mmCIF file of C-alpha atoms in Angstrom:
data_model
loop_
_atom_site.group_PDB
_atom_site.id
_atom_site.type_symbol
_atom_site.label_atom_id
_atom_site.label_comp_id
_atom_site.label_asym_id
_atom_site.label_seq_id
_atom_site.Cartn_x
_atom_site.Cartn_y
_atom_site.Cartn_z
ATOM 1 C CA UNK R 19 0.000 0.000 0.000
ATOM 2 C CA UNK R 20 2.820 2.670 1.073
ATOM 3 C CA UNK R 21 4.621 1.890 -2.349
ATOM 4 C CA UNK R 22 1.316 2.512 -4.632
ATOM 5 C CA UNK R 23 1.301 5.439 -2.437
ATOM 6 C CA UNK R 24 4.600 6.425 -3.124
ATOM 7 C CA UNK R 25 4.270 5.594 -6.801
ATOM 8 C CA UNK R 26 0.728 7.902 -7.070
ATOM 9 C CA UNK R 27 2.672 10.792 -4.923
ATOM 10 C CA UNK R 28 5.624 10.558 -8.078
ATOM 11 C CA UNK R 29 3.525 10.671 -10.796
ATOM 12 C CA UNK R 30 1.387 13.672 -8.977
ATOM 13 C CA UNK R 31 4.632 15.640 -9.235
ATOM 14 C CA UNK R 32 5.845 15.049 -11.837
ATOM 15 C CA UNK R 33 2.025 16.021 -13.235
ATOM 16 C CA UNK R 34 2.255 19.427 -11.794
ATOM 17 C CA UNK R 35 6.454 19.671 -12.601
ATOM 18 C CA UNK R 36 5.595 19.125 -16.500
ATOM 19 C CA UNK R 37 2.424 20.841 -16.607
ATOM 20 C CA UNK R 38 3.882 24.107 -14.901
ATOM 21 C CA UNK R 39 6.567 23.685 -17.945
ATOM 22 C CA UNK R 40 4.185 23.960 -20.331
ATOM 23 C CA UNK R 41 1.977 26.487 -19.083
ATOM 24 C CA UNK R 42 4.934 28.624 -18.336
ATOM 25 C CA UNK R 43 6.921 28.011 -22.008
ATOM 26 C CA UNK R 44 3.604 28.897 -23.570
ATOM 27 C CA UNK R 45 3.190 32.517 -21.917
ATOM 28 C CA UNK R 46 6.198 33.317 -22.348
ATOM 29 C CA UNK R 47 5.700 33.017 -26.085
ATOM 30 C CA UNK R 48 2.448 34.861 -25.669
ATOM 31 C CA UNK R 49 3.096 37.321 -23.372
ATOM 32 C CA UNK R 50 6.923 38.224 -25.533
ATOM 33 C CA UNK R 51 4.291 38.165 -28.186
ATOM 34 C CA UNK R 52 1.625 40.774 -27.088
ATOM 35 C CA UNK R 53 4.300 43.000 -26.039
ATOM 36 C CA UNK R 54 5.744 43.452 -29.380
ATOM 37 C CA UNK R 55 2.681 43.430 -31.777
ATOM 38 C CA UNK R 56 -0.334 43.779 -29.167
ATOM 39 C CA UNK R 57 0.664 46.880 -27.771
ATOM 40 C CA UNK R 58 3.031 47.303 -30.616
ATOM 41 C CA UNK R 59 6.886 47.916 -28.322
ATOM 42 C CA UNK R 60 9.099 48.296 -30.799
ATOM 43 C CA UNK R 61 12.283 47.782 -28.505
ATOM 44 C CA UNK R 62 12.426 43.661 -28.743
ATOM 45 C CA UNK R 63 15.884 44.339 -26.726
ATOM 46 C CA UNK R 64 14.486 46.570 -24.200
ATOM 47 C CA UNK R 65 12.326 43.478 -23.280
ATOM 48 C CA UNK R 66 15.043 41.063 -23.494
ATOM 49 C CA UNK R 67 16.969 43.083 -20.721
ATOM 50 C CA UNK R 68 13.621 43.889 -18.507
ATOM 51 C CA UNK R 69 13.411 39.667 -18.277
ATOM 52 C CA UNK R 70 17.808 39.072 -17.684
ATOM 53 C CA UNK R 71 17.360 41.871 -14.691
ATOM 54 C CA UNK R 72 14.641 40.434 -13.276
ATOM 55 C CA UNK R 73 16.107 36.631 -13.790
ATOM 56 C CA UNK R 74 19.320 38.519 -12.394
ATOM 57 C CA UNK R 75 17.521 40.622 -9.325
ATOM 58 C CA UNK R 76 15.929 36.968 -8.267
ATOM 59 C CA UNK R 77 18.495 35.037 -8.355
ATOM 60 C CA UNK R 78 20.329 38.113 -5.882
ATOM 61 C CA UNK R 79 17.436 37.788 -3.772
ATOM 62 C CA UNK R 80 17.941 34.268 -3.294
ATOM 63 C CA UNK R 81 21.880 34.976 -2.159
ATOM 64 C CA UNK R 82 20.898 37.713 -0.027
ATOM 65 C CA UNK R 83 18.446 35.209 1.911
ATOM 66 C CA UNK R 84 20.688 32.543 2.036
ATOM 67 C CA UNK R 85 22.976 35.186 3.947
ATOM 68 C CA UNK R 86 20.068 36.269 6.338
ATOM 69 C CA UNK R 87 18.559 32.525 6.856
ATOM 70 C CA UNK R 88 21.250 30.272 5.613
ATOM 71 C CA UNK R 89 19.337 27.003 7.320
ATOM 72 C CA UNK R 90 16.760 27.373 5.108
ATOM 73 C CA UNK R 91 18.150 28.992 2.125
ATOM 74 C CA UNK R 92 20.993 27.990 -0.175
ATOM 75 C CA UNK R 93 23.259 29.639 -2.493
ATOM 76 C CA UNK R 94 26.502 28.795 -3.835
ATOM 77 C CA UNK R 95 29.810 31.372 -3.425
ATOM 78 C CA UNK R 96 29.955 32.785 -6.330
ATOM 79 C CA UNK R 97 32.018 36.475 -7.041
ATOM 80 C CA UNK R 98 30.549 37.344 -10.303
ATOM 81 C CA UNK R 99 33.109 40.113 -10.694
ATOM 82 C CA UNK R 100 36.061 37.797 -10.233
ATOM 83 C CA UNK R 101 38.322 37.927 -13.429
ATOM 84 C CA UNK R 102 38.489 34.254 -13.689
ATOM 85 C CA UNK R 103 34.706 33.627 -13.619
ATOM 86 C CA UNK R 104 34.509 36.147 -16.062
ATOM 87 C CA UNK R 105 36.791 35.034 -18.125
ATOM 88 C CA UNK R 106 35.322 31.676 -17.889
ATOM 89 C CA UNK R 107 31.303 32.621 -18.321
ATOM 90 C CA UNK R 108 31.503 35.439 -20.529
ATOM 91 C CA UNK R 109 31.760 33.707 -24.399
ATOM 92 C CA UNK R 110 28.430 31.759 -22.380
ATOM 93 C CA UNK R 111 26.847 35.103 -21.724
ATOM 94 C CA UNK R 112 27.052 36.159 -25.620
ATOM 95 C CA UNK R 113 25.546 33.052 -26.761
ATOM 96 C CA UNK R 114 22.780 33.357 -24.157
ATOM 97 C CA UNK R 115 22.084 37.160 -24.964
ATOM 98 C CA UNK R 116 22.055 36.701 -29.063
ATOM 99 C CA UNK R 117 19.927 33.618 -28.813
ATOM 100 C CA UNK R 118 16.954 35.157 -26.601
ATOM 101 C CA UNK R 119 17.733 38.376 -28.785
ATOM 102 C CA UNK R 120 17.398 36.580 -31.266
ATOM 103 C CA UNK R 121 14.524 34.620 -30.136
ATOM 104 C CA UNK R 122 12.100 38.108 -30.093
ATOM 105 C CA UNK R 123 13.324 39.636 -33.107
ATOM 106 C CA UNK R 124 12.249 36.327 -34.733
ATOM 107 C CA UNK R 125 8.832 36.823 -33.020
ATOM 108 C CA UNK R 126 8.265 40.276 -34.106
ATOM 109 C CA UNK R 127 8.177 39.301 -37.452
ATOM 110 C CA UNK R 128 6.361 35.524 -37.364
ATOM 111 C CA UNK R 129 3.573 34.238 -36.017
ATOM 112 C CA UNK R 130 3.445 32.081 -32.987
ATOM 113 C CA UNK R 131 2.092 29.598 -34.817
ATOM 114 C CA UNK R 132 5.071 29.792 -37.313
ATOM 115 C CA UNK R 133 7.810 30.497 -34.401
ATOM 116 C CA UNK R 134 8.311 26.924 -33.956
ATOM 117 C CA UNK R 135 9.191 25.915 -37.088
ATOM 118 C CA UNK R 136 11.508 29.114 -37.191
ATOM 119 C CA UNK R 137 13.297 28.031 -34.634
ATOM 120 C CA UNK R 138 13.144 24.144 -35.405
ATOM 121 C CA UNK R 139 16.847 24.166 -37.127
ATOM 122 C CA UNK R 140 18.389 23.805 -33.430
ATOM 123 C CA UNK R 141 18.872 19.914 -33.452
ATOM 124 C CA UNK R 142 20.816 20.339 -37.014
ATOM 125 C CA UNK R 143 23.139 23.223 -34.911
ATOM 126 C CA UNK R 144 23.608 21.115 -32.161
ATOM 127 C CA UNK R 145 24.821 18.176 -34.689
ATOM 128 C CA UNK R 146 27.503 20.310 -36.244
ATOM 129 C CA UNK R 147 28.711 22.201 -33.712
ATOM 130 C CA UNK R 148 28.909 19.439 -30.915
ATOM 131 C CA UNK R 149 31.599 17.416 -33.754
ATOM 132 C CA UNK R 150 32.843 21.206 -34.830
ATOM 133 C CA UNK R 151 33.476 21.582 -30.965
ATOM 134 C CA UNK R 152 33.488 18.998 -28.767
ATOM 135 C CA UNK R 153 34.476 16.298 -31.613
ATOM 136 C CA UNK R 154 31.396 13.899 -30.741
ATOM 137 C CA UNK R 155 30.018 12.201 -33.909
ATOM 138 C CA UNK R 156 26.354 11.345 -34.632
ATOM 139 C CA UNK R 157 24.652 7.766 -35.566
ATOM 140 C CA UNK R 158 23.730 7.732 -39.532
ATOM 141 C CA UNK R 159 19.902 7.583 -38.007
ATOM 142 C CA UNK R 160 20.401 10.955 -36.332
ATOM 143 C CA UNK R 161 21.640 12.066 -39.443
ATOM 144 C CA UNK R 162 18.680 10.828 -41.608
ATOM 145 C CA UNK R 163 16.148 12.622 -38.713
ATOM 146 C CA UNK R 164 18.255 15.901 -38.858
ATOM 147 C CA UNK R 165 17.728 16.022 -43.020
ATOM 148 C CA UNK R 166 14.085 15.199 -42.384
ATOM 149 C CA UNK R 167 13.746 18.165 -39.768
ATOM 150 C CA UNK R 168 15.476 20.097 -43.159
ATOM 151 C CA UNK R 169 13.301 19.086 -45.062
ATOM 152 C CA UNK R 170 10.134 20.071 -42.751
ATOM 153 C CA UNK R 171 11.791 23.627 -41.996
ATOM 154 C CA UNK R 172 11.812 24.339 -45.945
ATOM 155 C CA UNK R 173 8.505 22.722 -46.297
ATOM 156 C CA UNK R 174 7.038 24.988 -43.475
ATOM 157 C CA UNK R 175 8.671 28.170 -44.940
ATOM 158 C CA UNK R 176 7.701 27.685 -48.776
ATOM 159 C CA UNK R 177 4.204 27.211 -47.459
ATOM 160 C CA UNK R 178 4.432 30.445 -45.392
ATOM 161 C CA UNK R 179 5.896 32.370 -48.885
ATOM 162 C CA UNK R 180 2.904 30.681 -50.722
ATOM 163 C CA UNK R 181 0.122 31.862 -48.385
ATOM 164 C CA UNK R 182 2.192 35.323 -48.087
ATOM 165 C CA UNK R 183 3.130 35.558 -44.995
ATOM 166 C CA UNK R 184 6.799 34.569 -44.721
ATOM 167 C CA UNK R 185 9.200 37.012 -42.932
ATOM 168 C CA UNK R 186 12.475 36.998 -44.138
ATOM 169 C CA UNK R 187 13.832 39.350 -40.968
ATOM 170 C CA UNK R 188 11.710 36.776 -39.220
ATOM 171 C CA UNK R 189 12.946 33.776 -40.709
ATOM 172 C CA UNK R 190 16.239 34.365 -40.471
ATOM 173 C CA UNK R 191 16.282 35.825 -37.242
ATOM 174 C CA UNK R 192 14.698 32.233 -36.412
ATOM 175 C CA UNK R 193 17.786 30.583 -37.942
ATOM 176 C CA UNK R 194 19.996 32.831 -35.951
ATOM 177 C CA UNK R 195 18.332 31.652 -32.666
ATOM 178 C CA UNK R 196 18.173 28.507 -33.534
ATOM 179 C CA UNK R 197 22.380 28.396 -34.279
ATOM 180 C CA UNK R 198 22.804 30.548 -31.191
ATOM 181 C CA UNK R 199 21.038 27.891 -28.406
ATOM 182 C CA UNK R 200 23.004 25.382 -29.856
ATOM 183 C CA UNK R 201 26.331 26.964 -29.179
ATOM 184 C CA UNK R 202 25.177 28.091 -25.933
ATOM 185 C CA UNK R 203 24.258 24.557 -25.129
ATOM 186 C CA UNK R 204 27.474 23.511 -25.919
ATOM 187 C CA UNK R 205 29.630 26.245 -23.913
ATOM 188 C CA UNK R 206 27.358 25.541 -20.589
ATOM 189 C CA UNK R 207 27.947 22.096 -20.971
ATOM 190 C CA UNK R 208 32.251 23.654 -21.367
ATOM 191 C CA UNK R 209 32.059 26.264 -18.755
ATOM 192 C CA UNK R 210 29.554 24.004 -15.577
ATOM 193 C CA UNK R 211 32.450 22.722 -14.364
ATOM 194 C CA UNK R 212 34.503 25.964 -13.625
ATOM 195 C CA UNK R 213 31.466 27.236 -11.669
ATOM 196 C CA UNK R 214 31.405 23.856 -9.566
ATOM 197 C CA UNK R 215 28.368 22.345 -11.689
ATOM 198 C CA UNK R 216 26.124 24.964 -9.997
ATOM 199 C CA UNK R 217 23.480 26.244 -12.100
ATOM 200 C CA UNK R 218 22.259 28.967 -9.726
ATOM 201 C CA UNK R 219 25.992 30.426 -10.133
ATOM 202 C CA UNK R 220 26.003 30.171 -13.642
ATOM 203 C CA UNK R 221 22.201 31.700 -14.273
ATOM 204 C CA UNK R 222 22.798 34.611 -11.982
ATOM 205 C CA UNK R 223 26.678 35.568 -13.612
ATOM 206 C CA UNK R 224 24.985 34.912 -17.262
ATOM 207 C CA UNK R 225 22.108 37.080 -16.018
ATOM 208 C CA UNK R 226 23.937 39.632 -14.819
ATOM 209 C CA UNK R 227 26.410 40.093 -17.654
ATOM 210 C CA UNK R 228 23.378 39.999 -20.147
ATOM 211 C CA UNK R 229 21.582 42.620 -19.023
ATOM 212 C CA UNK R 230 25.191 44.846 -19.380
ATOM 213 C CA UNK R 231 25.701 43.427 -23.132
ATOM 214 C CA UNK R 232 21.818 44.527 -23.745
ATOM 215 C CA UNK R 233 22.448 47.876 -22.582
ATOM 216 C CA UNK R 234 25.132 49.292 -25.932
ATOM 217 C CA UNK R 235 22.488 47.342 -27.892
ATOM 218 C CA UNK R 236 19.241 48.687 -27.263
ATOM 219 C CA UNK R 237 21.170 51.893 -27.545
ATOM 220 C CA UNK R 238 22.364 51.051 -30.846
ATOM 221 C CA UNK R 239 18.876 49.768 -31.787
ATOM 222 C CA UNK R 240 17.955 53.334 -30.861
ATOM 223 C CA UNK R 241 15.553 52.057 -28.970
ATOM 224 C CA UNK R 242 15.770 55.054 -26.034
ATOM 225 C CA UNK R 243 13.473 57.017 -28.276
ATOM 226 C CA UNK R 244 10.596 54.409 -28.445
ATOM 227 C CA UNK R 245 10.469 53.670 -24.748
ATOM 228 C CA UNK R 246 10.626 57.230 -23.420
ATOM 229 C CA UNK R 247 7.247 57.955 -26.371
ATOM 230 C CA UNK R 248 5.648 54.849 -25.545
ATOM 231 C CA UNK R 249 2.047 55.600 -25.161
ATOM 232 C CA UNK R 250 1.422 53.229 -22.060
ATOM 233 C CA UNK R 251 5.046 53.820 -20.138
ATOM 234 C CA UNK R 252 2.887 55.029 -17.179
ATOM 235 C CA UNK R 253 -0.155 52.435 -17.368
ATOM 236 C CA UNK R 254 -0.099 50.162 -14.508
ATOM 237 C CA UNK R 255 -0.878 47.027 -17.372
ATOM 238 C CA UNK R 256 2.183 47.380 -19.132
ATOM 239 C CA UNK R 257 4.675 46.761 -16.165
ATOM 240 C CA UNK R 258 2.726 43.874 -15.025
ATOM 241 C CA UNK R 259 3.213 42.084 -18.345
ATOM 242 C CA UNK R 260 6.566 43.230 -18.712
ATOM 243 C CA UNK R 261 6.924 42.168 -15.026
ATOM 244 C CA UNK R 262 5.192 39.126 -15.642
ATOM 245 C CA UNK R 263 7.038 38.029 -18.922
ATOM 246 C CA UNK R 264 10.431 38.599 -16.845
ATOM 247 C CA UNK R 265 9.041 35.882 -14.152
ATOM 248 C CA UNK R 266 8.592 33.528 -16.997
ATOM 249 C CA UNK R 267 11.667 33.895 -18.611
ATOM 250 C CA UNK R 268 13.406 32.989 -15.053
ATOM 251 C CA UNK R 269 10.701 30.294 -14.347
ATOM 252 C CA UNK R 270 11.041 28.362 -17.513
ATOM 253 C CA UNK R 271 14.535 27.948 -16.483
ATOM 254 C CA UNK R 272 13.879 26.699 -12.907
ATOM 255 C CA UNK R 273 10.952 24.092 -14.235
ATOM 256 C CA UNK R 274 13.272 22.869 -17.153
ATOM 257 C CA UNK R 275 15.761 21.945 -14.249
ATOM 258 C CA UNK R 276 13.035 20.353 -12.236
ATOM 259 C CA UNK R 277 11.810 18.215 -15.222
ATOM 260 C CA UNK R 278 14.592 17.018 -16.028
ATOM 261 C CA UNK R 279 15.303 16.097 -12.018
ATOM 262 C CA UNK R 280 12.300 14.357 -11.926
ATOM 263 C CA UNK R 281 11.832 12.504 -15.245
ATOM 264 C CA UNK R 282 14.799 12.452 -17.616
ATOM 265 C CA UNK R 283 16.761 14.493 -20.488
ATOM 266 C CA UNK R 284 14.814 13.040 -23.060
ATOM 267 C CA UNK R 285 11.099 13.177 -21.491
ATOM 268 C CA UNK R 286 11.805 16.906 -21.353
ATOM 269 C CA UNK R 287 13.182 17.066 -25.019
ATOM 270 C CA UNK R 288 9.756 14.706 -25.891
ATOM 271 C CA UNK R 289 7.900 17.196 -23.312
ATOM 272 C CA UNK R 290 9.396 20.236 -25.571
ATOM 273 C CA UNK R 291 8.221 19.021 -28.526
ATOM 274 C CA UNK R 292 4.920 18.024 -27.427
ATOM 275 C CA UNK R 293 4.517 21.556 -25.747
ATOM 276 C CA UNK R 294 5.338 22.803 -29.260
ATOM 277 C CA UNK R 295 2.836 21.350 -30.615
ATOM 278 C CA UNK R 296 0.124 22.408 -28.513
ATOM 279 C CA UNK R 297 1.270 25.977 -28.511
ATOM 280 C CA UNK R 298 1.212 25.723 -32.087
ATOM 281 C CA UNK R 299 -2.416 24.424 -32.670
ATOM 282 C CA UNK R 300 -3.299 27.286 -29.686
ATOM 283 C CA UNK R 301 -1.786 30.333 -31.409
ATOM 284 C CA UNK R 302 -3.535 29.592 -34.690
ATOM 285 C CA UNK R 303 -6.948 29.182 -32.620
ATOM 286 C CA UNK R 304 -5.852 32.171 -30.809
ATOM 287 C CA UNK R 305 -4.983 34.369 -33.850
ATOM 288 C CA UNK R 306 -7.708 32.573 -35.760
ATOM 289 C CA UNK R 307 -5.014 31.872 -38.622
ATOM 290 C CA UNK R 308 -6.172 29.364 -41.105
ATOM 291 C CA UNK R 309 -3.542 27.151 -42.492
ATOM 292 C CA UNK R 310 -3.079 24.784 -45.655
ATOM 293 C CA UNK R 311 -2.664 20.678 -44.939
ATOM 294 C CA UNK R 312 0.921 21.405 -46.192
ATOM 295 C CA UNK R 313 1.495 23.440 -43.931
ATOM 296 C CA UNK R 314 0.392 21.324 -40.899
ATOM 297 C CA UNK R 315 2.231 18.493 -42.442
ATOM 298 C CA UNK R 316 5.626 20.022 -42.080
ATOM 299 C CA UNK R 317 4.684 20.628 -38.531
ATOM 300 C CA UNK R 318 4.485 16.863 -38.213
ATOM 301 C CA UNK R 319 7.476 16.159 -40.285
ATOM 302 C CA UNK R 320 9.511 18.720 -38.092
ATOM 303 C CA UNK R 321 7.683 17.002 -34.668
ATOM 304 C CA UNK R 322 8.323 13.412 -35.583
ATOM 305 C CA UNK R 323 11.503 13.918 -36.726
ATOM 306 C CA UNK R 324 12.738 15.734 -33.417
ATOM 307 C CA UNK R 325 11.329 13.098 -31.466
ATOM 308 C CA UNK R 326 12.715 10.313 -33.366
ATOM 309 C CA UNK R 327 16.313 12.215 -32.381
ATOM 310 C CA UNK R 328 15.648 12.178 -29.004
ATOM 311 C CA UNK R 329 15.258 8.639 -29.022
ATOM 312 C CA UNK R 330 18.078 7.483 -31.242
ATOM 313 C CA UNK R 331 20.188 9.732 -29.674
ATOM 314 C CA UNK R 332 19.111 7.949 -26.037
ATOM 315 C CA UNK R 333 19.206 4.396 -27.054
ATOM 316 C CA UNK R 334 22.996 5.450 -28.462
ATOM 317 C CA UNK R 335 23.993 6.861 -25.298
ATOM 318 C CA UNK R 336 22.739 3.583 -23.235
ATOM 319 C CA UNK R 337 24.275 1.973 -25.552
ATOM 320 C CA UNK R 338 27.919 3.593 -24.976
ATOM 321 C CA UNK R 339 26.779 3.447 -21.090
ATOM 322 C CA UNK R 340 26.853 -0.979 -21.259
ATOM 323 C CA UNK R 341 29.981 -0.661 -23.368
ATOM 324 C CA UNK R 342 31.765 0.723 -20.569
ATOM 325 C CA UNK R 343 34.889 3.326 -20.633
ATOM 326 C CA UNK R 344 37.763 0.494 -22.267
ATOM 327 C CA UNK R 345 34.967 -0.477 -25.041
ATOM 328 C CA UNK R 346 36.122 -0.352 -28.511
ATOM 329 C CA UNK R 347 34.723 2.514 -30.039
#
């Protein structure tokens, strides 16, 4: 009885844990989304660095109570001005600030319900820079899913040019994030280690030299103009969707860590592309778009294919896990 117990209590969690990833993922989108075409803020980076400074002012809270109660809050030692740690998370910072740069500039110009397939060119990234970088090959099958997500991405953008739609900025800006996360994957995976495999270190030092990269660049965006005319800079509205966009962007971060904890790497890359999905199929009920079979199909190419990945690309690694370290290769 106390182990179906047990067993029902797991599942319960992780019930809420992957729902709470979902629901938060999916406002982000929506909220990023409203900002820059809803109320029409044309400063995509001014957003950007309203979401690392409140990601960065949370994750100083958190140190600051850990100081004041440290039995019942935790943070780990971390001098974020320290040369070395610089040094060390810095080429991670300007991967992490061109990818969620790039990541709204791509959704000023798409559609939410064409944002995923915009950015759907990550797994093909992560492929060529992990050899590029890190010199790990990839199974023939990944290879054969990684041209079929190709061939979904150009399937999904030739039906956006045919209905009229397609973004070029936006497209490409897509591509950009989509190259971006994969080399920021990469260089967190590099630079973990050198901050003692903490992420709380690593979040608040990326944060926190983020939000000082986005400062020269929404300057050079000449975006100083926009905010300071902004019709509804003094309603009450706008700051708590600004506010509440900026607790997304540091919650989908803490519930990607706890899915993972509590199922695996690749239920939350399965989880990802599920939520995908569904935020897809909301944003065209949302925006009542109506779209072409084609057009759905690539979707599915693109959503099959990525989760066909995920599961060669597990079976490989428990694979090389039975093998052992002295296994021939």
């Amino acid at each position: 009885m106390k182990q179906n117990q047990s067993l029902l209590s797991k599942y319960i969690v992780i019930f809420f844990v992957v729902s709470g990833y979902w629901i938060i993922s999916i406002s982000t989108v929506f909220v990023n989304k409203t900002l820059l075409s809803d109320l029409d803020l044309d400063a995509p980076i001014f957003i950007n660095l309203s979401q690392t400074l409140i990601t960065a002012l949370i994750c100083y809270g958190k140190k600051s109570l850990s100081k004041l109660f440290p039995s019942k809050f935790s943070f780990p030692d971390i001098d974020i001005w320290d040369k070395q740690i610089i040094k060390s998370v810095l080429p991670v910072s300007i991967m992490f600030t061109l990818m969620i740069a790039s990541n709204n500039l791509c959704l000023k110009y798409v559609s939410v319900a064409f944002y995923y397939i915009g950015r759907s060119l990550t797994t093909i990234f992560n492929v060529l820079f992990t050899y590029m970088i890190l010199g790990e090959k990839t199974s023939k099958k990944c290879m054969i899913c990684c041209l079929v997500i190709t061939v979904g991405f150009w399937m999904g953008v030739d039906q956006e040019h045919f209905s009229g739609s397609l973004s070029v900025a936006g497209t490409l800006f897509g591509i950009m994030g989509s190259l971006s996360l994969s080399l920021y994957s990469i260089w967190t995976k590099k630079v973990l280690p050198k901050v003692n495999g903490e992420v709380w270190a690593l979040s608040y030092a990326n944060n926190v030299y983020a939000s000082i990269i986005f400062v020269p660049m929404m300057i050079f965006n000449r975006e100083l103009p926009v905010i300071v005319q902004y019709p509804y800079l003094q309603e009450t509205f706008f700051w708590g969707i600004l506010l509440g966009g900026g607790i997304c962007g540091f919650l989908i971060g803490f519930f990607t860590s706890l899915q993972i904890k509590y199922t695996s790497a690749l239920t939350h890359n399965i989880s990802g592309t599920a939520k995908a999905c569904a935020q897809t199929v909301l944003a065209t009920y949302w925006y009542q778009e109506t779209k072409s079979i084609m057009w759905w199909f690539s979707n599915l190419i693109i959503l099959i294919a990525s989760g066909a990945y995920a599961r060669i690309k597990q079976i490989d690694m428990e694979r090389k896990h039975r093998q052992g370290p002295f296994s021939k290769v």
